[in-house]
PDB file of C-alpha atoms in Angstrom:
ATOM      1  CA  MET A 210     -23.108 -26.842   1.260  1.00 31.00           C
ATOM      2  CA  ARG A 211     -21.095 -23.709   1.871  1.00 40.00           C
ATOM      3  CA  GLN A 212     -22.789 -21.010   3.917  1.00 44.00           C
ATOM      4  CA  ALA A 213     -23.092 -18.051   1.545  1.00 49.00           C
ATOM      5  CA  GLY A 214     -22.303 -14.538   2.740  1.00 56.00           C
ATOM      6  CA  ARG A 215     -20.374 -15.422   5.904  1.00 67.00           C
ATOM      7  CA  VAL A 216     -16.858 -14.002   6.269  1.00 71.00           C
ATOM      8  CA  SER A 217     -14.576 -15.018   9.123  1.00 70.00           C
ATOM      9  CA  LEU A 218     -11.031 -14.015   9.978  1.00 70.00           C
ATOM     10  CA  GLU A 219      -8.504 -16.381  11.512  1.00 68.00           C
ATOM     11  CA  LEU A 220      -5.606 -14.491  13.081  1.00 70.00           C
ATOM     12  CA  ALA A 221      -2.095 -15.853  12.665  1.00 63.00           C
ATOM     13  CA  GLU A 222      -1.076 -14.057  15.855  1.00 63.00           C
ATOM     14  CA  GLY A 223      -2.344 -11.353  18.222  1.00 69.00           C
ATOM     15  CA  ARG A 224      -5.930 -10.171  18.334  1.00 74.00           C
ATOM     16  CA  LEU A 225      -8.167  -7.446  16.948  1.00 74.00           C
ATOM     17  CA  GLU A 226      -8.570  -4.478  19.268  1.00 74.00           C
ATOM     18  CA  GLY A 227      -9.983  -0.977  19.304  1.00 72.00           C
ATOM     19  CA  GLU A 228     -11.144   0.580  16.067  1.00 68.00           C
ATOM     20  CA  VAL A 229      -9.930  -2.377  13.972  1.00 69.00           C
ATOM     21  CA  ALA A 230     -12.149  -4.750  15.946  1.00 75.00           C
ATOM     22  CA  ALA A 231     -15.051  -2.321  15.766  1.00 76.00           C
ATOM     23  CA  ARG A 232     -14.687  -1.973  12.000  1.00 72.00           C
ATOM     24  CA  ALA A 233     -14.625  -5.748  11.565  1.00 73.00           C
ATOM     25  CA  GLY A 234     -17.871  -5.940  13.502  1.00 77.00           C
ATOM     26  CA  ARG A 235     -19.491  -3.202  11.424  1.00 76.00           C
ATOM     27  CA  ILE A 236     -18.762  -4.955   8.141  1.00 70.00           C
ATOM     28  CA  GLY A 237     -19.801  -8.369   9.464  1.00 73.00           C
ATOM     29  CA  VAL A 238     -16.408 -10.065   9.765  1.00 75.00           C
ATOM     30  CA  GLU A 239     -16.263 -12.683  12.516  1.00 78.00           C
ATOM     31  CA  VAL A 240     -12.985 -13.537  14.231  1.00 76.00           C
ATOM     32  CA  SER A 241     -12.660 -17.307  14.424  1.00 71.00           C
ATOM     33  CA  SER A 242     -10.047 -19.754  15.669  1.00 66.00           C
ATOM     34  CA  VAL A 243     -11.407 -22.547  13.477  1.00 66.00           C
ATOM     35  CA  THR A 244     -11.742 -22.480   9.686  1.00 68.00           C
ATOM     36  CA  PRO A 245     -14.835 -24.348   8.408  1.00 70.00           C
ATOM     37  CA  PRO A 246     -13.771 -27.339   6.295  1.00 73.00           C
ATOM     38  CA  ASP A 247     -15.602 -26.108   3.184  1.00 77.00           C
ATOM     39  CA  ALA A 248     -14.577 -22.439   3.462  1.00 81.00           C
ATOM     40  CA  LEU A 249     -12.900 -20.429   0.738  1.00 87.00           C
ATOM     41  CA  VAL A 250      -9.598 -19.385   2.354  1.00 88.00           C
ATOM     42  CA  VAL A 251      -7.871 -16.089   1.468  1.00 90.00           C
ATOM     43  CA  ILE A 252      -4.322 -15.732   2.795  1.00 90.00           C
ATOM     44  CA  ASP A 253      -1.913 -12.801   2.865  1.00 88.00           C
ATOM     45  CA  LEU A 254       1.031 -13.861   5.027  1.00 84.00           C
ATOM     46  CA  PRO A 255       4.841 -13.909   4.804  1.00 81.00           C
ATOM     47  CA  ASP A 256       4.839 -17.733   4.916  1.00 81.00           C
ATOM     48  CA  LEU A 257       2.252 -18.585   2.294  1.00 84.00           C
ATOM     49  CA  ASP A 258       3.206 -22.181   1.598  1.00 82.00           C
ATOM     50  CA  ASP A 259       2.810 -23.336   5.197  1.00 80.00           C
ATOM     51  CA  VAL A 260      -0.850 -22.307   5.292  1.00 77.00           C
ATOM     52  CA  ALA A 261      -1.516 -23.386   1.716  1.00 81.00           C
ATOM     53  CA  ALA A 262      -0.488 -26.942   2.513  1.00 81.00           C
ATOM     54  CA  ARG A 263      -3.480 -27.227   4.871  1.00 83.00           C
ATOM     55  CA  VAL A 264      -6.127 -25.957   2.406  1.00 86.00           C
ATOM     56  CA  PRO A 265      -7.621 -27.754  -0.609  1.00 90.00           C
ATOM     57  CA  ILE A 266      -6.392 -26.162  -3.825  1.00 92.00           C
ATOM     58  CA  GLU A 267      -9.874 -25.344  -5.120  1.00 93.00           C
ATOM     59  CA  GLN A 268     -10.629 -23.379  -1.931  1.00 91.00           C
ATOM     60  CA  LEU A 269      -7.406 -21.345  -1.802  1.00 93.00           C
ATOM     61  CA  VAL A 270      -6.886 -17.657  -2.720  1.00 94.00           C
ATOM     62  CA  VAL A 271      -3.403 -16.192  -2.219  1.00 95.00           C
ATOM     63  CA  PHE A 272      -2.143 -12.604  -2.171  1.00 96.00           C
ATOM     64  CA  ASP A 273       1.466 -12.929  -3.320  1.00 96.00           C
ATOM     65  CA  ASP A 274       3.042  -9.500  -3.821  1.00 93.00           C
ATOM     66  CA  ARG A 275       6.524 -10.958  -3.232  1.00 92.00           C
ATOM     67  CA  ASP A 276       6.250 -13.690  -5.899  1.00 94.00           C
ATOM     68  CA  ALA A 277       7.112 -16.160  -3.136  1.00 93.00           C
ATOM     69  CA  PHE A 278       4.262 -18.677  -3.452  1.00 94.00           C
ATOM     70  CA  ARG A 279       5.467 -22.145  -4.486  1.00 93.00           C
ATOM     71  CA  ALA A 280       2.378 -24.271  -3.950  1.00 93.00           C
ATOM     72  CA  GLU A 281      -0.910 -24.415  -5.900  1.00 95.00           C
ATOM     73  CA  ALA A 282      -4.038 -22.284  -5.506  1.00 95.00           C
ATOM     74  CA  ALA A 283      -7.285 -21.588  -7.283  1.00 96.00           C
ATOM     75  CA  LEU A 284      -6.520 -17.860  -7.448  1.00 96.00           C
ATOM     76  CA  VAL A 285      -3.300 -15.853  -7.005  1.00 97.00           C
ATOM     77  CA  ILE A 286      -3.349 -12.050  -6.727  1.00 97.00           C
ATOM     78  CA  GLN A 287      -0.194 -10.008  -7.375  1.00 98.00           C
ATOM     79  CA  PRO A 288      -1.065  -6.282  -7.138  1.00 97.00           C
ATOM     80  CA  SER A 289       2.507  -4.962  -6.746  1.00 97.00           C
ATOM     81  CA  MET A 290       4.042  -6.104 -10.051  1.00 97.00           C
ATOM     82  CA  PRO A 291       2.862  -6.121 -13.670  1.00 96.00           C
ATOM     83  CA  THR A 292       3.076  -9.917 -13.798  1.00 97.00           C
ATOM     84  CA  TRP A 293       3.241 -12.799 -11.321  1.00 97.00           C
ATOM     85  CA  THR A 294       6.509 -14.725 -11.450  1.00 96.00           C
ATOM     86  CA  GLY A 295       6.003 -17.035  -8.480  1.00 93.00           C
ATOM     87  CA  HIS A 296       7.088 -20.640  -8.851  1.00 92.00           C
ATOM     88  CA  GLY A 297       3.719 -22.071  -7.831  1.00 94.00           C
ATOM     89  CA  ARG A 298       0.646 -22.830  -9.913  1.00 95.00           C
ATOM     90  CA  ALA A 299      -2.707 -21.046 -10.094  1.00 96.00           C
ATOM     91  CA  GLY A 300      -6.016 -21.704 -11.749  1.00 96.00           C
ATOM     92  CA  ARG A 301      -6.263 -17.961 -12.341  1.00 96.00           C
ATOM     93  CA  VAL A 302      -3.837 -15.071 -11.794  1.00 98.00           C
ATOM     94  CA  LEU A 303      -4.751 -11.421 -11.243  1.00 98.00           C
ATOM     95  CA  ALA A 304      -1.579  -9.355 -11.681  1.00 98.00           C
ATOM     96  CA  GLY A 305      -0.965  -5.645 -12.083  1.00 98.00           C
ATOM     97  CA  PHE A 306      -1.573  -2.345 -10.348  1.00 98.00           C
ATOM     98  CA  GLY A 307      -5.225  -2.365 -11.370  1.00 97.00           C
ATOM     99  CA  TYR A 308      -5.775  -5.005  -8.685  1.00 98.00           C
ATOM    100  CA  ALA A 309      -4.325  -2.917  -5.847  1.00 97.00           C
ATOM    101  CA  PRO A 310      -7.027  -2.823  -3.159  1.00 95.00           C
ATOM    102  CA  VAL A 311      -7.393   0.761  -1.924  1.00 96.00           C
ATOM    103  CA  ALA A 312      -9.619   1.768   0.983  1.00 94.00           C
ATOM    104  CA  ARG A 313     -12.861   3.601   0.251  1.00 94.00           C
ATOM    105  CA  GLU A 314     -11.670   6.761   2.028  1.00 95.00           C
ATOM    106  CA  TYR A 315      -9.017   7.247  -0.664  1.00 97.00           C
ATOM    107  CA  VAL A 316     -11.380   6.483  -3.515  1.00 97.00           C
ATOM    108  CA  ASP A 317     -13.778   9.136  -2.203  1.00 96.00           C
ATOM    109  CA  LEU A 318     -10.992  11.743  -2.240  1.00 96.00           C
ATOM    110  CA  ARG A 319     -10.144  11.389  -5.928  1.00 93.00           C
ATOM    111  CA  GLY A 320     -10.214  14.751  -7.665  1.00 81.00           C
ATOM    112  CA  VAL A 321      -9.250  16.906  -4.666  1.00 77.00           C
ATOM    113  CA  ASP A 322      -7.385  20.013  -5.873  1.00 74.00           C
ATOM    114  CA  PRO A 323      -4.223  20.386  -3.763  1.00 66.00           C
ATOM    115  CA  ALA A 324      -3.470  23.861  -5.096  1.00 56.00           C
ATOM    116  CA  ALA A 325      -6.770  25.467  -4.122  1.00 55.00           C
ATOM    117  CA  GLY A 326      -5.841  28.620  -2.204  1.00 55.00           C
ATOM    118  CA  ALA A 327      -2.381  27.368  -1.179  1.00 62.00           C
ATOM    119  CA  PRO A 328       0.305  30.090  -1.309  1.00 76.00           C
ATOM    120  CA  GLU A 329       3.218  27.638  -1.328  1.00 90.00           C
ATOM    121  CA  VAL A 330       3.986  24.080  -2.319  1.00 95.00           C
ATOM    122  CA  GLU A 331       2.984  21.614   0.396  1.00 96.00           C
ATOM    123  CA  ILE A 332       5.164  18.526   0.775  1.00 96.00           C
ATOM    124  CA  LEU A 333       4.188  15.568   2.939  1.00 97.00           C
ATOM    125  CA  VAL A 334       6.822  13.080   4.128  1.00 97.00           C
ATOM    126  CA  CYS A 335       5.699   9.693   5.447  1.00 97.00           C
ATOM    127  CA  PHE A 336       7.521   6.361   5.553  1.00 96.00           C
ATOM    128  CA  GLY A 337       4.808   4.124   6.966  1.00 90.00           C
ATOM    129  CA  GLY A 338       3.469   3.119  10.331  1.00 87.00           C
ATOM    130  CA  SER A 339       6.642   1.879  12.009  1.00 90.00           C
ATOM    131  CA  ASP A 340       9.623   2.864   9.813  1.00 93.00           C
ATOM    132  CA  PRO A 341      11.921   0.342  11.570  1.00 93.00           C
ATOM    133  CA  ALA A 342      15.031   1.585   9.753  1.00 95.00           C
ATOM    134  CA  LEU A 343      14.283   5.182  10.887  1.00 95.00           C
ATOM    135  CA  VAL A 344      14.403   6.534   7.358  1.00 96.00           C
ATOM    136  CA  THR A 345      12.373   9.502   8.603  1.00 96.00           C
ATOM    137  CA  SER A 346      15.265  10.702  10.743  1.00 94.00           C
ATOM    138  CA  ARG A 347      17.675  10.332   7.780  1.00 95.00           C
ATOM    139  CA  LEU A 348      15.668  12.191   5.183  1.00 96.00           C
ATOM    140  CA  ALA A 349      12.869  14.295   6.668  1.00 95.00           C
ATOM    141  CA  PRO A 350      14.996  17.030   8.315  1.00 94.00           C
ATOM    142  CA  ILE A 351      16.861  17.915   5.120  1.00 94.00           C
ATOM    143  CA  ILE A 352      13.600  17.993   3.142  1.00 95.00           C
ATOM    144  CA  ALA A 353      11.950  20.212   5.746  1.00 93.00           C
ATOM    145  CA  SER A 354      14.802  22.717   5.804  1.00 90.00           C
ATOM    146  CA  GLY A 355      15.923  22.520   2.208  1.00 88.00           C
ATOM    147  CA  GLY A 356      13.606  24.821   0.288  1.00 85.00           C
ATOM    148  CA  SER A 357      10.831  27.388   0.145  1.00 90.00           C
ATOM    149  CA  TRP A 358       8.015  24.957   0.683  1.00 94.00           C
ATOM    150  CA  ARG A 359       5.865  23.861   3.560  1.00 94.00           C
ATOM    151  CA  THR A 360       6.673  20.392   4.918  1.00 95.00           C
ATOM    152  CA  THR A 361       4.539  18.084   7.041  1.00 95.00           C
ATOM    153  CA  ILE A 362       6.290  15.036   8.489  1.00 96.00           C
ATOM    154  CA  ILE A 363       4.042  12.152   9.514  1.00 96.00           C
ATOM    155  CA  VAL A 364       5.142   9.213  11.645  1.00 95.00           C
ATOM    156  CA  GLY A 365       3.036   6.218  12.575  1.00 91.00           C
ATOM    157  CA  ALA A 366       1.853   5.112  15.980  1.00 88.00           C
ATOM    158  CA  ASP A 367       4.662   2.517  16.120  1.00 89.00           C
ATOM    159  CA  TYR A 368       7.484   4.844  15.113  1.00 91.00           C
ATOM    160  CA  ALA A 369      10.320   4.236  17.588  1.00 87.00           C
ATOM    161  CA  GLY A 370      12.575   7.131  16.633  1.00 88.00           C
ATOM    162  CA  GLY A 371      12.762  10.427  18.430  1.00 86.00           C
ATOM    163  CA  LEU A 372      10.723  13.355  17.147  1.00 85.00           C
ATOM    164  CA  GLU A 373      13.273  15.975  18.173  1.00 82.00           C
ATOM    165  CA  GLY A 374      15.187  17.337  15.237  1.00 78.00           C
ATOM    166  CA  LEU A 375      12.694  16.215  12.591  1.00 83.00           C
ATOM    167  CA  GLY A 376      11.349  19.715  12.119  1.00 75.00           C
ATOM    168  CA  PRO A 377       8.373  21.769  13.302  1.00 75.00           C
ATOM    169  CA  GLY A 378       5.701  20.074  11.220  1.00 78.00           C
ATOM    170  CA  VAL A 379       5.673  16.603  12.803  1.00 93.00           C
ATOM    171  CA  VAL A 380       2.371  14.759  13.282  1.00 93.00           C
ATOM    172  CA  ARG A 381       2.013  11.291  14.801  1.00 93.00           C
ATOM    173  CA  ASP A 382      -0.628   8.904  13.433  1.00 93.00           C
ATOM    174  CA  PRO A 383      -3.185  11.501  12.280  1.00 95.00           C
ATOM    175  CA  PRO A 384      -6.769  10.262  11.782  1.00 94.00           C
ATOM    176  CA  ASP A 385      -7.061  12.321   8.582  1.00 96.00           C
ATOM    177  CA  LEU A 386      -4.031  10.856   6.798  1.00 96.00           C
ATOM    178  CA  ALA A 387      -5.995  10.187   3.608  1.00 96.00           C
ATOM    179  CA  ALA A 388      -7.117  13.813   3.368  1.00 96.00           C
ATOM    180  CA  ARG A 389      -3.602  15.060   4.047  1.00 96.00           C
ATOM    181  CA  LEU A 390      -2.188  12.888   1.258  1.00 96.00           C
ATOM    182  CA  ALA A 391      -4.852  14.132  -1.140  1.00 96.00           C
ATOM    183  CA  ARG A 392      -4.213  17.816  -0.323  1.00 95.00           C
ATOM    184  CA  ALA A 393      -0.424  17.677  -0.661  1.00 96.00           C
ATOM    185  CA  ASP A 394       1.264  18.985  -3.793  1.00 96.00           C
ATOM    186  CA  LEU A 395       3.742  16.109  -3.631  1.00 97.00           C
ATOM    187  CA  VAL A 396       4.694  13.389  -1.184  1.00 98.00           C
ATOM    188  CA  VAL A 397       7.905  11.587  -0.256  1.00 98.00           C
ATOM    189  CA  ILE A 398       6.977   8.052   0.803  1.00 98.00           C
ATOM    190  CA  GLY A 399       8.103   4.470   1.092  1.00 97.00           C
ATOM    191  CA  ALA A 400       7.544   2.176  -1.873  1.00 97.00           C
ATOM    192  CA  GLY A 401       5.018  -0.020  -0.056  1.00 95.00           C
ATOM    193  CA  THR A 402       1.227   0.044   0.058  1.00 95.00           C
ATOM    194  CA  MET A 403       1.033   3.803   0.470  1.00 97.00           C
ATOM    195  CA  LYS A 404       2.097   4.313  -3.151  1.00 98.00           C
ATOM    196  CA  PHE A 405      -1.268   2.903  -4.244  1.00 98.00           C
ATOM    197  CA  GLU A 406      -3.215   5.163  -1.895  1.00 98.00           C
ATOM    198  CA  VAL A 407      -1.294   8.231  -3.034  1.00 98.00           C
ATOM    199  CA  ALA A 408      -1.737   7.318  -6.702  1.00 98.00           C
ATOM    200  CA  CYS A 409      -5.459   6.769  -6.215  1.00 98.00           C
ATOM    201  CA  VAL A 410      -5.934  10.360  -5.025  1.00 97.00           C
ATOM    202  CA  GLY A 411      -3.661  11.686  -7.791  1.00 97.00           C
ATOM    203  CA  THR A 412      -0.796  13.082  -5.722  1.00 97.00           C
ATOM    204  CA  PRO A 413       2.647  12.924  -7.371  1.00 97.00           C
ATOM    205  CA  ALA A 414       5.149  10.927  -5.336  1.00 98.00           C
ATOM    206  CA  LEU A 415       8.848  10.424  -4.796  1.00 98.00           C
ATOM    207  CA  MET A 416       9.460   6.932  -3.428  1.00 98.00           C
ATOM    208  CA  VAL A 417      12.313   5.288  -1.556  1.00 98.00           C
ATOM    209  CA  ALA A 418      12.515   1.736  -0.275  1.00 98.00           C
ATOM    210  CA  VAL A 419      12.309   1.522   3.515  1.00 97.00           C
ATOM    211  CA  ALA A 420      12.394  -2.296   3.720  1.00 95.00           C
ATOM    212  CA  ASP A 421      13.918  -5.122   1.694  1.00 95.00           C
ATOM    213  CA  ASP A 422      10.615  -6.146   0.106  1.00 93.00           C
ATOM    214  CA  GLN A 423      10.200  -2.658  -1.398  1.00 96.00           C
ATOM    215  CA  LEU A 424      13.415  -2.782  -3.418  1.00 97.00           C
ATOM    216  CA  ALA A 425      11.803  -4.864  -6.174  1.00 96.00           C
ATOM    217  CA  VAL A 426       8.384  -3.186  -6.328  1.00 97.00           C
ATOM    218  CA  GLY A 427       9.434   0.469  -6.457  1.00 97.00           C
ATOM    219  CA  PRO A 428      11.001   0.592  -9.947  1.00 98.00           C
ATOM    220  CA  PRO A 429       8.142  -1.143 -11.848  1.00 98.00           C
ATOM    221  CA  PHE A 430       5.591   1.221 -10.344  1.00 98.00           C
ATOM    222  CA  ALA A 431       7.745   4.242 -11.159  1.00 98.00           C
ATOM    223  CA  SER A 432       8.084   3.037 -14.759  1.00 98.00           C
ATOM    224  CA  THR A 433       4.394   3.853 -15.283  1.00 98.00           C
ATOM    225  CA  GLY A 434       5.075   7.564 -14.742  1.00 98.00           C
ATOM    226  CA  ALA A 435       2.859   7.718 -11.645  1.00 97.00           C
ATOM    227  CA  ALA A 436       5.839   8.315  -9.320  1.00 98.00           C
ATOM    228  CA  ASP A 437       9.631   8.525  -9.220  1.00 98.00           C
ATOM    229  CA  TYR A 438      11.714   5.886  -7.446  1.00 98.00           C
ATOM    230  CA  LEU A 439      14.928   7.254  -5.932  1.00 98.00           C
ATOM    231  CA  GLY A 440      16.479   4.114  -4.422  1.00 98.00           C
ATOM    232  CA  ASP A 441      17.023   2.617  -0.998  1.00 98.00           C
ATOM    233  CA  GLY A 442      16.036   5.171   1.626  1.00 98.00           C
ATOM    234  CA  ARG A 443      18.201   3.431   4.215  1.00 97.00           C
ATOM    235  CA  THR A 444      21.401   4.208   2.305  1.00 98.00           C
ATOM    236  CA  ILE A 445      20.651   6.929  -0.252  1.00 98.00           C
ATOM    237  CA  GLU A 446      22.408  10.261   0.187  1.00 97.00           C
ATOM    238  CA  PRO A 447      19.930  12.783   1.654  1.00 97.00           C
ATOM    239  CA  ASP A 448      21.181  15.476  -0.732  1.00 97.00           C
ATOM    240  CA  ARG A 449      20.074  13.343  -3.664  1.00 98.00           C
ATOM    241  CA  VAL A 450      16.566  13.141  -2.234  1.00 98.00           C
ATOM    242  CA  LEU A 451      16.532  16.883  -1.631  1.00 98.00           C
ATOM    243  CA  ALA A 452      17.532  17.546  -5.249  1.00 98.00           C
ATOM    244  CA  ALA A 453      14.649  15.388  -6.495  1.00 98.00           C
ATOM    245  CA  VAL A 454      12.211  17.138  -4.159  1.00 98.00           C
ATOM    246  CA  ARG A 455      13.406  20.570  -5.292  1.00 97.00           C
ATOM    247  CA  ALA A 456      13.101  19.682  -8.977  1.00 97.00           C
ATOM    248  CA  LEU A 457       9.562  18.363  -8.649  1.00 97.00           C
ATOM    249  CA  ALA A 458       8.435  21.153  -6.316  1.00 96.00           C
ATOM    250  CA  MET A 459       9.463  23.688  -8.969  1.00 95.00           C
ATOM    251  CA  ASP A 460       7.720  21.895 -11.834  1.00 97.00           C
ATOM    252  CA  ALA A 461       3.947  22.228 -11.451  1.00 95.00           C
ATOM    253  CA  GLY A 462       3.347  20.936 -14.958  1.00 96.00           C
ATOM    254  CA  ARG A 463       5.165  17.681 -14.310  1.00 97.00           C
ATOM    255  CA  ARG A 464       3.353  17.222 -11.011  1.00 97.00           C
ATOM    256  CA  ALA A 465       0.035  17.607 -12.796  1.00 95.00           C
ATOM    257  CA  ARG A 466       1.021  15.042 -15.431  1.00 97.00           C
ATOM    258  CA  MET A 467       2.167  12.571 -12.789  1.00 97.00           C
ATOM    259  CA  GLY A 468      -1.106  12.986 -10.917  1.00 96.00           C
ATOM    260  CA  ARG A 469      -3.168  12.262 -14.033  1.00 96.00           C
ATOM    261  CA  VAL A 470      -1.132   9.143 -14.814  1.00 98.00           C
ATOM    262  CA  ALA A 471      -1.392   7.990 -11.207  1.00 98.00           C
ATOM    263  CA  THR A 472      -5.194   8.099 -11.143  1.00 97.00           C
ATOM    264  CA  ASP A 473      -5.290   6.069 -14.355  1.00 97.00           C
ATOM    265  CA  ILE A 474      -2.851   3.449 -13.051  1.00 97.00           C
ATOM    266  CA  VAL A 475      -4.667   3.077  -9.699  1.00 98.00           C
ATOM    267  CA  ASP A 476      -8.294   3.864 -10.471  1.00 97.00           C
ATOM    268  CA  GLY A 477      -9.740   2.840  -7.105  1.00 97.00           C
ATOM    269  CA  ARG A 478     -11.497  -0.227  -8.484  1.00 97.00           C
ATOM    270  CA  GLY A 479      -8.878  -2.780  -7.516  1.00 97.00           C
ATOM    271  CA  ALA A 480     -10.684  -3.994  -4.413  1.00 95.00           C
ATOM    272  CA  GLY A 481     -13.855  -4.487  -6.446  1.00 95.00           C
ATOM    273  CA  ARG A 482     -12.034  -6.459  -9.116  1.00 97.00           C
ATOM    274  CA  VAL A 483     -10.445  -8.717  -6.519  1.00 96.00           C
ATOM    275  CA  ALA A 484     -13.731  -9.159  -4.665  1.00 93.00           C
ATOM    276  CA  ALA A 485     -15.540 -10.065  -7.882  1.00 95.00           C
ATOM    277  CA  ALA A 486     -12.953 -12.755  -8.667  1.00 95.00           C
ATOM    278  CA  ILE A 487     -13.195 -14.208  -5.171  1.00 93.00           C
ATOM    279  CA  LEU A 488     -16.988 -14.165  -5.244  1.00 90.00           C
ATOM    280  CA  ALA A 489     -16.960 -15.862  -8.632  1.00 92.00           C
ATOM    281  CA  LEU A 490     -14.776 -18.588  -7.196  1.00 90.00           C
ATOM    282  CA  ALA A 491     -17.064 -18.896  -4.178  1.00 84.00           C
ATOM    283  CA  GLY A 492     -20.072 -19.060  -6.468  1.00 80.00           C
ATOM    284  CA  ARG A 493     -18.635 -22.016  -8.336  1.00 63.00           C
ATOM    285  CA  ALA A 494     -18.018 -23.753  -5.043  1.00 51.00           C
ATOM    286  CA  LEU A 495     -21.581 -23.087  -3.915  1.00 44.00           C
ATOM    287  CA  VAL A 496     -23.128 -24.861  -6.900  1.00 40.00           C
TER     288      VAL A 496
END
């Protein structure tokens, strides 16, 4: 008999520390080095097939946003593309942006008015927590100095580039990132997970790829009208990005339309939909 209600986390490498560990404790997640033999296993790893081979098919749930899974699972979740085109097999597939799991802090900020009392357009530039290709240093300075808007540049805690020369409005790893994204008039971001968070709060976005795995997922998301995809941020001409920023900054009507589309595409209920599917699968196993 499976023990209902118990959630454990097996780390592939490293360990939970600081606020992440504290949050896991608050929500009742136990860190374990051993997976119970009858457990429902949810994996989200670069090498999916290696782990999948050790788990019974009926107990396996796979997040596969790269369409890389080649084995068989009870449930496959693809939140980054309209359809799943992996070469594996699944008892059930959840595919599409409606399954993007977005943190509660972003869901609670839906409906924030970015223009309330702001005398000028506020642009936020953020390319993720580490930005290993240093796209920030390529693009942020020209955005910050290229127009009559206010620019905030955000880098993550693991950003290895220098902050000198990025501009006056540089902030490292702010605790209120969600609120900043919701207040901005538009954002320039990578095409990874942040696009879902930005869409959830209704902020129009210009996206560039900052890693290889973002090259495929940027265009389909942009095709919804929730954002614009400009290309590979590691090679794109900065002047081209500046032109796109200037055009959108000057078009309040288009920004408003993009924001409305974005909140429809990512409605904040993705995590609940995924959780319901996993719980349904667990419920069948409990019988």
